[in-house]
Short mmCIF file of C-alpha atoms in Angstrom, two decimals:
data_model
loop_
_atom_site.label_atom_id
_atom_site.label_comp_id
_atom_site.label_asym_id
_atom_site.label_seq_id
_atom_site.Cartn_x
_atom_site.Cartn_y
_atom_site.Cartn_z
CA UNK A 26 19.68 -9.19 -8.42
CA UNK A 27 20.19 -7.42 -11.75
CA UNK A 28 19.26 -3.74 -11.85
CA UNK A 29 16.69 -3.88 -14.63
CA UNK A 30 14.59 -1.48 -12.58
CA UNK A 31 17.32 1.17 -12.24
CA UNK A 32 16.34 3.70 -14.90
CA UNK A 33 17.12 7.27 -15.92
CA UNK A 34 15.09 8.71 -13.05
CA UNK A 35 17.57 7.20 -10.59
CA UNK A 36 20.69 7.42 -12.77
CA UNK A 37 20.41 11.24 -12.88
CA UNK A 38 20.66 11.39 -9.08
CA UNK A 39 23.97 9.54 -8.85
CA UNK A 40 27.38 11.23 -9.23
CA UNK A 41 30.32 9.57 -10.93
CA UNK A 42 32.06 7.10 -8.64
CA UNK A 43 29.18 6.67 -6.21
CA UNK A 44 28.06 3.14 -5.40
CA UNK A 45 24.40 2.34 -5.51
CA UNK A 46 22.34 -0.54 -4.19
CA UNK A 47 18.72 -1.32 -3.42
CA UNK A 48 17.20 -2.10 -0.02
CA UNK A 49 15.87 -5.64 -0.27
CA UNK A 50 15.13 -6.32 3.39
CA UNK A 51 14.38 -4.36 6.55
CA UNK A 52 14.04 -5.98 9.96
CA UNK A 53 14.37 -4.23 13.32
CA UNK A 54 16.31 -1.32 11.81
CA UNK A 55 18.82 -3.53 10.01
CA UNK A 56 19.10 -3.31 6.21
CA UNK A 57 20.13 -5.65 3.42
CA UNK A 58 21.60 -3.83 0.44
CA UNK A 59 21.85 -5.63 -2.89
CA UNK A 60 23.82 -4.71 -6.01
CA UNK A 61 24.26 -6.49 -9.35
CA UNK A 62 26.69 -8.97 -7.90
CA UNK A 63 26.42 -9.12 -4.14
CA UNK A 64 24.38 -8.71 -0.99
CA UNK A 65 25.54 -6.81 2.09
CA UNK A 66 24.36 -5.99 5.59
CA UNK A 67 24.01 -2.25 5.94
CA UNK A 68 23.26 0.60 8.33
CA UNK A 69 22.85 4.33 7.91
CA UNK A 70 25.85 6.58 8.61
CA UNK A 71 26.15 8.91 11.56
CA UNK A 72 25.81 11.87 9.22
CA UNK A 73 22.57 10.37 7.86
CA UNK A 74 21.18 10.09 11.41
CA UNK A 75 22.18 13.68 12.09
CA UNK A 76 20.58 15.19 8.99
CA UNK A 77 17.36 13.11 8.85
CA UNK A 78 14.24 15.19 9.55
CA UNK A 79 11.48 12.62 9.87
CA UNK A 80 10.94 8.85 9.95
CA UNK A 81 9.92 8.65 6.28
CA UNK A 82 13.44 9.86 5.30
CA UNK A 83 15.02 6.60 6.47
CA UNK A 84 15.52 3.82 3.91
CA UNK A 85 12.56 1.54 3.17
CA UNK A 86 12.40 -1.72 1.21
CA UNK A 87 12.51 -0.81 -2.46
CA UNK A 88 14.66 2.30 -1.94
CA UNK A 89 17.78 2.94 -3.99
CA UNK A 90 20.62 4.18 -1.77
CA UNK A 91 24.15 5.53 -2.17
CA UNK A 92 26.53 3.64 0.14
CA UNK A 93 30.20 3.30 1.05
CA UNK A 94 31.51 -0.29 1.35
CA UNK A 95 33.67 -1.29 4.30
CA UNK A 96 35.05 -4.43 5.94
CA UNK A 97 36.48 -5.55 2.61
CA UNK A 98 33.18 -4.80 0.85
CA UNK A 99 31.14 -7.07 3.03
CA UNK A 100 29.16 -4.27 4.71
CA UNK A 101 27.54 -1.04 3.47
CA UNK A 102 27.38 2.37 5.15
CA UNK A 103 24.27 4.08 3.73
CA UNK A 104 24.90 7.76 3.01
CA UNK A 105 21.68 8.88 1.33
CA UNK A 106 18.40 7.70 -0.21
CA UNK A 107 17.62 8.54 -3.83
CA UNK A 108 14.39 10.43 -4.54
CA UNK A 109 11.47 8.01 -4.76
CA UNK A 110 9.05 7.50 -7.64
CA UNK A 111 6.27 6.27 -5.35
CA UNK A 112 5.78 5.86 -1.60
CA UNK A 113 3.30 3.38 -0.17
CA UNK A 114 2.56 4.62 3.36
CA UNK A 115 0.08 4.39 6.18
CA UNK A 116 -0.46 6.27 9.39
CA UNK A 117 1.43 4.57 12.22
CA UNK A 118 -0.82 2.54 14.48
CA UNK A 119 -1.65 4.21 17.78
CA UNK A 120 -2.25 7.80 18.70
CA UNK A 121 0.85 9.35 17.12
CA UNK A 122 0.45 11.48 13.99
CA UNK A 123 3.30 10.09 11.89
CA UNK A 124 3.84 8.26 8.63
CA UNK A 125 5.07 4.70 8.24
CA UNK A 126 6.54 3.87 4.85
CA UNK A 127 5.56 0.33 3.78
CA UNK A 128 7.52 0.22 0.48
CA UNK A 129 9.15 2.58 -1.96
CA UNK A 130 9.40 2.71 -5.75
CA UNK A 131 6.60 0.26 -6.44
CA UNK A 132 4.64 0.48 -9.67
CA UNK A 133 1.76 -1.77 -8.60
CA UNK A 134 0.28 -3.03 -5.34
CA UNK A 135 -1.52 -6.34 -5.07
CA UNK A 136 -4.33 -6.14 -2.50
CA UNK A 137 -4.54 -9.75 -1.32
CA UNK A 138 -7.81 -10.78 0.30
CA UNK A 139 -9.36 -14.18 0.95
CA UNK A 140 -12.83 -15.17 -0.24
CA UNK A 141 -13.62 -16.44 3.27
CA UNK A 142 -14.55 -14.79 6.60
CA UNK A 143 -11.73 -12.27 6.04
CA UNK A 144 -13.48 -10.79 2.98
CA UNK A 145 -14.30 -7.14 3.64
CA UNK A 146 -15.32 -4.61 0.97
CA UNK A 147 -14.73 -1.59 3.19
CA UNK A 148 -11.13 -2.71 3.86
CA UNK A 149 -10.58 -3.11 0.08
CA UNK A 150 -11.77 0.50 -0.42
CA UNK A 151 -9.21 1.72 2.10
CA UNK A 152 -6.41 -0.19 0.41
CA UNK A 153 -7.38 1.16 -2.99
CA UNK A 154 -7.45 4.72 -1.65
CA UNK A 155 -3.99 4.43 -0.09
CA UNK A 156 -2.50 2.89 -3.22
CA UNK A 157 -3.81 5.67 -5.45
CA UNK A 158 -2.34 8.10 -2.93
CA UNK A 159 1.05 6.38 -3.29
CA UNK A 160 1.16 6.85 -7.06
CA UNK A 161 1.04 3.11 -7.80
CA UNK A 162 -1.70 1.16 -9.53
CA UNK A 163 -3.92 -1.20 -7.48
CA UNK A 164 -4.71 -4.83 -8.36
CA UNK A 165 -7.06 -6.98 -6.24
CA UNK A 166 -6.10 -10.65 -5.79
CA UNK A 167 -8.79 -12.82 -4.18
CA UNK A 168 -7.36 -16.07 -2.77
CA UNK A 169 -8.93 -19.27 -1.45
CA UNK A 170 -11.28 -19.45 -4.40
CA UNK A 171 -11.85 -23.13 -3.67
CA UNK A 172 -13.38 -22.30 -0.24
CA UNK A 173 -15.95 -19.92 -1.67
CA UNK A 174 -19.42 -21.11 -2.71
CA UNK A 175 -20.03 -18.30 -5.18
CA UNK A 176 -16.77 -16.60 -6.19
CA UNK A 177 -18.33 -14.82 -9.16
CA UNK A 178 -20.74 -12.97 -6.88
CA UNK A 179 -17.99 -11.83 -4.57
CA UNK A 180 -15.74 -10.77 -7.44
CA UNK A 181 -18.62 -8.63 -8.77
CA UNK A 182 -18.85 -6.98 -5.32
CA UNK A 183 -15.12 -6.22 -5.44
CA UNK A 184 -15.44 -4.71 -8.90
CA UNK A 185 -18.30 -2.54 -7.58
CA UNK A 186 -16.11 -0.95 -4.84
CA UNK A 187 -12.96 -0.76 -7.02
CA UNK A 188 -14.09 0.65 -10.40
CA UNK A 189 -11.52 0.05 -13.13
CA UNK A 190 -9.23 -1.99 -10.89
CA UNK A 191 -8.18 -5.45 -12.21
CA UNK A 192 -9.64 -8.23 -10.02
CA UNK A 193 -8.36 -11.83 -10.02
CA UNK A 194 -9.44 -14.98 -8.18
CA UNK A 195 -6.92 -17.72 -7.53
CA UNK A 196 -6.60 -21.04 -5.75
CA UNK A 197 -3.16 -21.07 -4.15
CA UNK A 198 -3.15 -24.88 -3.83
CA UNK A 199 -4.11 -25.86 -7.39
CA UNK A 200 -2.72 -22.65 -8.95
CA UNK A 201 -6.02 -22.08 -10.75
CA UNK A 202 -6.11 -18.43 -11.92
CA UNK A 203 -2.36 -17.94 -11.52
CA UNK A 204 -1.70 -17.69 -15.28
CA UNK A 205 -4.27 -14.89 -15.56
CA UNK A 206 -2.63 -13.02 -12.69
CA UNK A 207 0.79 -13.27 -14.38
CA UNK A 208 -0.50 -10.72 -16.91
CA UNK A 209 0.12 -8.11 -14.22
CA UNK A 210 3.85 -9.04 -13.93
CA UNK A 211 6.05 -6.74 -16.01
CA UNK A 212 9.82 -7.09 -16.18
CA UNK A 213 11.64 -4.34 -14.37
CA UNK A 214 8.61 -3.25 -12.36
CA UNK A 215 8.24 -3.63 -8.61
CA UNK A 216 5.08 -4.95 -6.98
CA UNK A 217 4.16 -4.86 -3.28
CA UNK A 218 1.70 -7.20 -1.57
CA UNK A 219 -0.61 -5.88 1.14
CA UNK A 220 -3.33 -7.64 3.14
CA UNK A 221 -4.22 -9.23 6.44
CA UNK A 222 -2.42 -12.17 7.98
CA UNK A 223 -3.51 -15.55 6.69
CA UNK A 224 -4.85 -14.41 3.28
CA UNK A 225 -2.07 -16.22 1.41
CA UNK A 226 0.49 -13.54 0.54
CA UNK A 227 3.51 -15.78 1.24
CA UNK A 228 1.90 -18.71 -0.56
CA UNK A 229 1.20 -16.45 -3.52
CA UNK A 230 4.85 -15.35 -3.64
CA UNK A 231 6.02 -18.98 -3.51
CA UNK A 232 3.69 -19.74 -6.43
CA UNK A 233 5.00 -16.85 -8.49
CA UNK A 234 8.65 -17.72 -7.65
CA UNK A 235 8.10 -21.38 -8.39
CA UNK A 236 9.77 -22.45 -5.13
CA UNK A 237 9.12 -22.44 -1.40
CA UNK A 238 10.95 -19.27 -0.34
CA UNK A 239 8.48 -17.90 2.21
CA UNK A 240 7.25 -20.01 5.13
CA UNK A 241 3.50 -20.42 5.52
CA UNK A 242 1.07 -21.41 8.23
CA UNK A 243 -2.58 -22.40 8.34
CA UNK A 244 -5.19 -19.97 9.64
CA UNK A 245 -7.16 -20.63 12.86
CA UNK A 246 -10.30 -22.53 11.97
CA UNK A 247 -12.47 -20.95 14.70
CA UNK A 248 -12.16 -17.37 13.45
CA UNK A 249 -10.31 -17.56 10.12
CA UNK A 250 -7.63 -15.25 11.51
CA UNK A 251 -4.11 -15.67 10.21
CA UNK A 252 -0.86 -16.00 12.05
CA UNK A 253 1.96 -13.52 11.33
CA UNK A 254 4.19 -15.72 9.21
CA UNK A 255 5.96 -12.78 7.57
CA UNK A 256 7.57 -10.55 10.22
CA UNK A 257 9.60 -8.20 8.03
CA UNK A 258 9.51 -6.59 4.58
CA UNK A 259 11.57 -8.24 1.86
CA UNK A 260 12.15 -7.80 -1.85
CA UNK A 261 12.34 -10.78 -4.23
CA UNK A 262 13.05 -11.05 -7.92
CA UNK A 263 10.70 -13.23 -10.00
CA UNK A 264 11.97 -15.30 -12.93
CA UNK A 265 10.51 -12.87 -15.50
CA UNK A 266 12.39 -9.89 -14.01
CA UNK A 267 9.55 -8.47 -11.88
CA UNK A 268 10.43 -7.52 -8.28
CA UNK A 269 7.95 -8.23 -5.53
CA UNK A 270 7.81 -6.98 -1.91
CA UNK A 271 6.25 -9.15 0.78
CA UNK A 272 5.01 -7.34 3.89
CA UNK A 273 3.74 -8.46 7.29
CA UNK A 274 -0.02 -8.80 7.59
CA UNK A 275 -1.92 -5.68 8.65
CA UNK A 276 -4.87 -5.93 10.97
CA UNK A 277 -5.80 -2.35 10.05
CA UNK A 278 -4.82 0.26 7.53
CA UNK A 279 -4.88 3.83 8.86
CA UNK A 280 -4.86 6.16 5.91
CA UNK A 281 -2.11 8.67 5.22
CA UNK A 282 -2.45 11.55 2.73
CA UNK A 283 -5.15 14.06 1.89
CA UNK A 284 -8.67 13.95 0.47
CA UNK A 285 -7.72 15.21 -3.01
CA UNK A 286 -7.05 11.73 -4.38
CA UNK A 287 -10.29 10.17 -3.21
CA UNK A 288 -12.00 10.78 -6.56
CA UNK A 289 -10.05 7.89 -8.12
CA UNK A 290 -11.16 5.40 -5.47
CA UNK A 291 -14.77 6.57 -5.67
CA UNK A 292 -14.88 7.44 -9.35
CA UNK A 293 -18.49 6.14 -9.51
CA UNK A 294 -19.66 8.66 -6.90
CA UNK A 295 -17.56 11.46 -8.40
CA UNK A 296 -19.12 10.77 -11.81
CA UNK A 297 -22.60 10.84 -10.40
CA UNK A 298 -21.83 14.09 -8.52
CA UNK A 299 -21.39 15.90 -11.82
CA UNK A 300 -25.13 15.60 -12.36
CA UNK A 301 -26.13 16.99 -8.95
CA UNK A 302 -28.24 20.16 -8.99
CA UNK A 303 -25.89 21.96 -6.63
CA UNK A 304 -22.13 22.07 -7.23
CA UNK A 305 -21.39 21.85 -3.48
CA UNK A 306 -23.89 19.00 -2.92
CA UNK A 307 -23.07 16.96 0.21
CA UNK A 308 -25.26 14.02 -0.92
CA UNK A 309 -27.33 14.14 2.30
CA UNK A 310 -30.78 15.68 1.81
CA UNK A 311 -30.24 18.16 -1.02
CA UNK A 312 -32.88 18.30 -3.80
CA UNK A 313 -31.62 17.15 -7.16
CA UNK A 314 -28.84 14.97 -5.72
CA UNK A 315 -27.84 12.47 -8.42
CA UNK A 316 -26.00 10.31 -5.89
CA UNK A 317 -29.01 9.83 -3.64
CA UNK A 318 -31.15 9.22 -6.72
CA UNK A 319 -28.79 6.43 -7.79
CA UNK A 320 -29.14 4.85 -4.32
CA UNK A 321 -32.94 5.05 -4.52
CA UNK A 322 -32.83 3.39 -7.95
CA UNK A 323 -30.56 0.58 -6.71
CA UNK A 324 -27.66 1.71 -8.93
CA UNK A 325 -25.40 2.53 -5.96
CA UNK A 326 -25.13 0.88 -2.53
CA UNK A 327 -25.86 3.17 0.43
CA UNK A 328 -22.83 1.66 2.22
CA UNK A 329 -20.65 2.89 -0.62
CA UNK A 330 -21.67 6.50 0.04
CA UNK A 331 -21.17 6.01 3.81
CA UNK A 332 -17.68 4.72 3.21
CA UNK A 333 -16.94 7.65 0.85
CA UNK A 334 -17.98 10.17 3.50
CA UNK A 335 -16.14 8.33 6.27
CA UNK A 336 -12.84 8.26 4.35
CA UNK A 337 -13.21 11.92 3.34
CA UNK A 338 -13.65 12.85 7.02
CA UNK A 339 -10.66 10.73 8.03
CA UNK A 340 -8.41 12.24 5.38
CA UNK A 341 -9.60 15.75 6.18
CA UNK A 342 -8.74 15.21 9.82
CA UNK A 343 -5.24 14.01 8.84
CA UNK A 344 -4.77 17.05 6.64
CA UNK A 345 -5.80 19.44 9.43
CA UNK A 346 -3.61 17.68 12.02
CA UNK A 347 -0.63 18.00 9.69
CA UNK A 348 -1.34 21.70 9.26
CA UNK A 349 -2.53 22.80 12.70
CA UNK A 350 -1.69 20.05 15.20
CA UNK A 351 -3.96 17.76 17.17
CA UNK A 352 -5.49 20.13 19.75
CA UNK A 353 -6.42 22.86 17.31
CA UNK A 354 -7.82 20.28 14.88
CA UNK A 355 -10.06 18.86 17.61
CA UNK A 356 -11.40 22.34 18.29
CA UNK A 357 -12.00 22.94 14.57
CA UNK A 358 -13.86 19.66 14.13
CA UNK A 359 -15.77 19.47 17.46
CA UNK A 360 -15.93 23.01 18.83
CA UNK A 361 -18.90 25.41 18.62
CA UNK A 362 -17.77 26.59 15.16
CA UNK A 363 -16.88 23.13 13.89
CA UNK A 364 -16.17 22.57 10.20
CA UNK A 365 -19.04 20.81 8.50
#
């Protein structure tokens, strides 16, 4: 794997004589480190374990790391992780308040969704929000075009909830639409795929690679739910020099970040808000609300505003938990003097 993606940003972090590789695979705490000419199994050093402060500090797929080779250069002892350009994260599933890094140093994220029962506009909004939070650019890839009666209508719905985001429809079997999608592949950049199980992420990667690298399985006919074919995160290099990260399917995406970046995801609502009579308009019952007027005129879906408010509340709660802890946050949000 040639280091066409190792640029000045990373070079300036490496001292003379240090050896650098990229994490291409992570499974059950075991790493694969790749350099220009070889691939090694790796693990973090004892010193790394001792100095790490939080889970996000451990290597993730896409990270560049400084390592020491041992066992005649067949294994790598990871000493440190280079600063990241971007971090695609989510809140860990369950009740814990902690961050799970999905991939690092990705320039674009393909949101893969099927034009079948799995199709969900609210889920797409959540993905777009998290990708903007990461610093990467989102792209929506709609698969199983052949199983959809009216793909143009559904693509228009996606464009409505992801303003300015490129949207593509493909048929993984016939490869229809694949050439158009290749416009998003840029040599030296890294792309991550995200989406539910069974939407065709592994099939998509095989199509872009031109060979059957990732195993695939059919979805269950009774509920259109996918099986977890991909069980780990892995980095591949495409023939044109683009790198692509496959990830296990996610049944849910719990947001991680703060509410400051939500204006990109909901740029349509933010634009309308500028015309509201009151600067602090909550778009509920205020007179002169341009957002509510747009809903009344059929220019904006009411569900879009509901989703906007829901995600803002969710991100605000995360921000407060990070600052004050769970118990105090609950009092602030649900107590007698709750934040409105």
